[in-house]
PDB file of C-alpha atoms in Angstrom:
ATOM      1  CA  UNK A   1     146.335 218.514  81.129  1.00  0.00           C
ATOM      2  CA  UNK A   2     145.336 215.262  82.893  1.00  0.00           C
ATOM      3  CA  UNK A   3     145.364 215.209  86.680  1.00  0.00           C
ATOM      4  CA  UNK A   4     147.700 213.094  88.782  1.00  0.00           C
ATOM      5  CA  UNK A   5     146.184 209.731  89.708  1.00  0.00           C
ATOM      6  CA  UNK A   6     146.762 207.377  92.618  1.00  0.00           C
ATOM      7  CA  UNK A   7     145.370 203.855  92.211  1.00  0.00           C
ATOM      8  CA  UNK A   8     144.996 201.856  95.424  1.00  0.00           C
ATOM      9  CA  UNK A   9     145.958 198.231  94.801  1.00  0.00           C
ATOM     10  CA  UNK A  10     143.159 196.183  93.202  1.00  0.00           C
ATOM     11  CA  UNK A  11     140.755 199.136  93.084  1.00  0.00           C
ATOM     12  CA  UNK A  12     140.360 199.351  89.308  1.00  0.00           C
ATOM     13  CA  UNK A  13     137.942 197.278  87.293  1.00  0.00           C
ATOM     14  CA  UNK A  14     139.678 194.113  86.092  1.00  0.00           C
ATOM     15  CA  UNK A  15     138.616 192.058  83.068  1.00  0.00           C
ATOM     16  CA  UNK A  16     139.532 188.570  81.945  1.00  0.00           C
ATOM     17  CA  UNK A  17     140.812 188.042  78.407  1.00  0.00           C
ATOM     18  CA  UNK A  18     141.198 184.363  77.538  1.00  0.00           C
ATOM     19  CA  UNK A  19     141.761 183.558  81.211  1.00  0.00           C
ATOM     20  CA  UNK A  20     144.309 186.279  82.029  1.00  0.00           C
ATOM     21  CA  UNK A  21     143.220 189.070  84.373  1.00  0.00           C
ATOM     22  CA  UNK A  22     143.906 192.641  83.177  1.00  0.00           C
ATOM     23  CA  UNK A  23     143.787 195.319  85.854  1.00  0.00           C
ATOM     24  CA  UNK A  24     143.976 198.805  84.298  1.00  0.00           C
ATOM     25  CA  UNK A  25     146.165 201.153  86.330  1.00  0.00           C
ATOM     26  CA  UNK A  26     145.956 204.131  83.985  1.00  0.00           C
ATOM     27  CA  UNK A  27     144.158 204.370  80.645  1.00  0.00           C
ATOM     28  CA  UNK A  28     144.462 206.559  77.594  1.00  0.00           C
ATOM     29  CA  UNK A  29     141.423 208.481  78.764  1.00  0.00           C
ATOM     30  CA  UNK A  30     143.567 209.649  81.682  1.00  0.00           C
ATOM     31  CA  UNK A  31     146.814 210.275  79.757  1.00  0.00           C
ATOM     32  CA  UNK A  32     145.556 212.055  76.670  1.00  0.00           C
ATOM     33  CA  UNK A  33     145.979 208.724  74.835  1.00  0.00           C
ATOM     34  CA  UNK A  34     149.770 208.892  75.284  1.00  0.00           C
ATOM     35  CA  UNK A  35     150.035 205.539  77.125  1.00  0.00           C
ATOM     36  CA  UNK A  36     148.176 202.970  79.221  1.00  0.00           C
ATOM     37  CA  UNK A  37     149.472 200.613  81.929  1.00  0.00           C
ATOM     38  CA  UNK A  38     147.981 197.341  83.199  1.00  0.00           C
ATOM     39  CA  UNK A  39     148.800 194.819  85.859  1.00  0.00           C
ATOM     40  CA  UNK A  40     148.305 191.418  84.237  1.00  0.00           C
ATOM     41  CA  UNK A  41     147.849 188.157  86.147  1.00  0.00           C
ATOM     42  CA  UNK A  42     148.611 185.369  83.665  1.00  0.00           C
ATOM     43  CA  UNK A  43     147.351 181.824  84.055  1.00  0.00           C
ATOM     44  CA  UNK A  44     149.882 178.966  84.289  1.00  0.00           C
ATOM     45  CA  UNK A  45     151.235 177.884  80.890  1.00  0.00           C
ATOM     46  CA  UNK A  46     149.214 180.656  79.272  1.00  0.00           C
ATOM     47  CA  UNK A  47     149.835 183.357  76.748  1.00  0.00           C
ATOM     48  CA  UNK A  48     148.458 184.837  73.536  1.00  0.00           C
ATOM     49  CA  UNK A  49     148.939 183.462  70.039  1.00  0.00           C
ATOM     50  CA  UNK A  50     151.691 185.097  67.980  1.00  0.00           C
ATOM     51  CA  UNK A  51     150.511 188.560  66.968  1.00  0.00           C
ATOM     52  CA  UNK A  52     151.562 192.008  65.763  1.00  0.00           C
ATOM     53  CA  UNK A  53     150.431 195.390  67.082  1.00  0.00           C
ATOM     54  CA  UNK A  54     150.305 197.859  64.207  1.00  0.00           C
ATOM     55  CA  UNK A  55     149.507 200.878  66.403  1.00  0.00           C
ATOM     56  CA  UNK A  56     151.490 200.674  69.632  1.00  0.00           C
ATOM     57  CA  UNK A  57     154.759 199.669  71.229  1.00  0.00           C
ATOM     58  CA  UNK A  58     154.276 197.230  74.105  1.00  0.00           C
ATOM     59  CA  UNK A  59     156.540 196.825  77.134  1.00  0.00           C
ATOM     60  CA  UNK A  60     156.465 194.090  79.769  1.00  0.00           C
ATOM     61  CA  UNK A  61     157.988 194.006  83.246  1.00  0.00           C
ATOM     62  CA  UNK A  62     157.807 190.565  84.870  1.00  0.00           C
ATOM     63  CA  UNK A  63     157.001 191.036  88.574  1.00  0.00           C
ATOM     64  CA  UNK A  64     156.356 187.427  89.620  1.00  0.00           C
ATOM     65  CA  UNK A  65     156.825 184.063  87.959  1.00  0.00           C
ATOM     66  CA  UNK A  66     158.646 183.477  84.715  1.00  0.00           C
ATOM     67  CA  UNK A  67     157.726 184.104  81.109  1.00  0.00           C
ATOM     68  CA  UNK A  68     159.261 183.011  77.821  1.00  0.00           C
ATOM     69  CA  UNK A  69     158.934 185.664  75.102  1.00  0.00           C
ATOM     70  CA  UNK A  70     159.253 185.447  71.365  1.00  0.00           C
ATOM     71  CA  UNK A  71     159.905 188.972  70.061  1.00  0.00           C
ATOM     72  CA  UNK A  72     160.745 189.112  66.380  1.00  0.00           C
ATOM     73  CA  UNK A  73     163.304 186.352  65.913  1.00  0.00           C
ATOM     74  CA  UNK A  74     164.510 186.337  69.545  1.00  0.00           C
ATOM     75  CA  UNK A  75     163.363 183.818  72.157  1.00  0.00           C
ATOM     76  CA  UNK A  76     163.985 185.227  75.639  1.00  0.00           C
ATOM     77  CA  UNK A  77     163.551 183.612  79.063  1.00  0.00           C
ATOM     78  CA  UNK A  78     162.288 186.290  81.421  1.00  0.00           C
ATOM     79  CA  UNK A  79     162.268 185.583  85.167  1.00  0.00           C
ATOM     80  CA  UNK A  80     160.923 188.131  87.651  1.00  0.00           C
ATOM     81  CA  UNK A  81     162.740 191.441  87.279  1.00  0.00           C
ATOM     82  CA  UNK A  82     163.083 191.203  83.485  1.00  0.00           C
ATOM     83  CA  UNK A  83     161.938 194.018  81.177  1.00  0.00           C
ATOM     84  CA  UNK A  84     160.994 193.311  77.541  1.00  0.00           C
ATOM     85  CA  UNK A  85     160.178 196.025  74.984  1.00  0.00           C
ATOM     86  CA  UNK A  86     158.380 195.096  71.755  1.00  0.00           C
ATOM     87  CA  UNK A  87     158.188 197.856  69.106  1.00  0.00           C
ATOM     88  CA  UNK A  88     155.026 198.094  67.004  1.00  0.00           C
ATOM     89  CA  UNK A  89     155.126 195.918  63.926  1.00  0.00           C
ATOM     90  CA  UNK A  90     157.068 193.152  65.712  1.00  0.00           C
ATOM     91  CA  UNK A  91     155.685 189.624  65.764  1.00  0.00           C
ATOM     92  CA  UNK A  92     155.578 188.483  69.388  1.00  0.00           C
ATOM     93  CA  UNK A  93     154.021 186.127  71.886  1.00  0.00           C
ATOM     94  CA  UNK A  94     154.753 184.804  75.358  1.00  0.00           C
ATOM     95  CA  UNK A  95     154.153 181.724  77.447  1.00  0.00           C
ATOM     96  CA  UNK A  96     154.090 181.722  81.234  1.00  0.00           C
ATOM     97  CA  UNK A  97     155.632 179.122  83.500  1.00  0.00           C
ATOM     98  CA  UNK A  98     153.608 176.404  85.215  1.00  0.00           C
ATOM     99  CA  UNK A  99     153.146 178.835  88.124  1.00  0.00           C
ATOM    100  CA  UNK A 100     151.766 181.610  85.915  1.00  0.00           C
ATOM    101  CA  UNK A 101     153.108 185.145  86.094  1.00  0.00           C
ATOM    102  CA  UNK A 102     152.292 188.698  87.060  1.00  0.00           C
ATOM    103  CA  UNK A 103     153.460 191.542  84.827  1.00  0.00           C
ATOM    104  CA  UNK A 104     153.170 195.270  84.341  1.00  0.00           C
ATOM    105  CA  UNK A 105     152.360 195.988  80.706  1.00  0.00           C
ATOM    106  CA  UNK A 106     152.581 199.424  79.102  1.00  0.00           C
ATOM    107  CA  UNK A 107     151.379 200.395  75.641  1.00  0.00           C
ATOM    108  CA  UNK A 108     152.337 203.592  73.805  1.00  0.00           C
ATOM    109  CA  UNK A 109     150.205 205.153  72.513  1.00  0.00           C
ATOM    110  CA  UNK A 110     147.137 204.058  74.440  1.00  0.00           C
ATOM    111  CA  UNK A 111     144.192 202.286  72.841  1.00  0.00           C
ATOM    112  CA  UNK A 112     144.805 198.608  73.518  1.00  0.00           C
ATOM    113  CA  UNK A 113     142.874 198.973  76.774  1.00  0.00           C
ATOM    114  CA  UNK A 114     139.736 199.592  74.717  1.00  0.00           C
ATOM    115  CA  UNK A 115     140.251 196.197  73.062  1.00  0.00           C
ATOM    116  CA  UNK A 116     140.484 194.547  76.503  1.00  0.00           C
ATOM    117  CA  UNK A 117     137.338 196.394  77.611  1.00  0.00           C
ATOM    118  CA  UNK A 118     135.450 195.244  74.522  1.00  0.00           C
ATOM    119  CA  UNK A 119     136.421 191.563  74.613  1.00  0.00           C
ATOM    120  CA  UNK A 120     136.945 191.165  78.374  1.00  0.00           C
ATOM    121  CA  UNK A 121     134.715 189.167  80.656  1.00  0.00           C
ATOM    122  CA  UNK A 122     134.333 189.040  84.435  1.00  0.00           C
ATOM    123  CA  UNK A 123     137.465 187.573  86.091  1.00  0.00           C
ATOM    124  CA  UNK A 124     137.021 183.873  86.778  1.00  0.00           C
ATOM    125  CA  UNK A 125     134.727 183.358  83.780  1.00  0.00           C
ATOM    126  CA  UNK A 126     135.649 180.066  82.071  1.00  0.00           C
ATOM    127  CA  UNK A 127     137.272 180.462  78.662  1.00  0.00           C
ATOM    128  CA  UNK A 128     134.928 179.349  75.895  1.00  0.00           C
ATOM    129  CA  UNK A 129     135.243 178.971  72.136  1.00  0.00           C
ATOM    130  CA  UNK A 130     132.833 181.920  71.823  1.00  0.00           C
ATOM    131  CA  UNK A 131     135.192 184.147  73.853  1.00  0.00           C
ATOM    132  CA  UNK A 132     138.187 183.112  71.750  1.00  0.00           C
ATOM    133  CA  UNK A 133     136.188 183.784  68.566  1.00  0.00           C
ATOM    134  CA  UNK A 134     135.204 187.238  69.887  1.00  0.00           C
ATOM    135  CA  UNK A 135     138.887 188.048  70.487  1.00  0.00           C
ATOM    136  CA  UNK A 136     139.853 186.868  66.988  1.00  0.00           C
ATOM    137  CA  UNK A 137     137.071 188.826  65.254  1.00  0.00           C
ATOM    138  CA  UNK A 138     137.596 192.026  67.285  1.00  0.00           C
ATOM    139  CA  UNK A 139     141.419 192.172  67.125  1.00  0.00           C
ATOM    140  CA  UNK A 140     141.685 193.737  63.617  1.00  0.00           C
ATOM    141  CA  UNK A 141     139.478 196.669  64.735  1.00  0.00           C
ATOM    142  CA  UNK A 142     142.337 197.576  67.133  1.00  0.00           C
ATOM    143  CA  UNK A 143     145.190 197.032  64.663  1.00  0.00           C
ATOM    144  CA  UNK A 144     146.107 193.597  66.017  1.00  0.00           C
ATOM    145  CA  UNK A 145     147.135 190.956  63.497  1.00  0.00           C
ATOM    146  CA  UNK A 146     146.844 187.486  65.029  1.00  0.00           C
ATOM    147  CA  UNK A 147     149.047 184.857  63.384  1.00  0.00           C
ATOM    148  CA  UNK A 148     147.815 181.349  64.104  1.00  0.00           C
TER     149      UNK A 148
END
């Protein structure tokens, strides 16, 4: 059985994925692949393209800022304090406000963190076409269908 874990704020290794900073709080390696949780710092007016996770449910808790989610056929405005759950197989995306946002994101089961590790760059690295292409090419390996 995995051991209890305490993560001091900002002590984990963060990566940048298309400008957003992903700070892993607990990974599948530590939970027997049951779940993973990240703190995500999203850039202003940012967000991923519409996509589907075929392997995991994804939940978002908006801590700071505001986010607009598309989950299935529902468009939802999500200010700080809002929780959004997206079951696997659901087309979804989000866009942050002009101030950006900070969210807790959980995936069940774990595994998405390995995608972030593979495509992530050092925080603050400028987003390039090569990085975007790496994300697009690597996504299917992790059961992510990007709809552009």
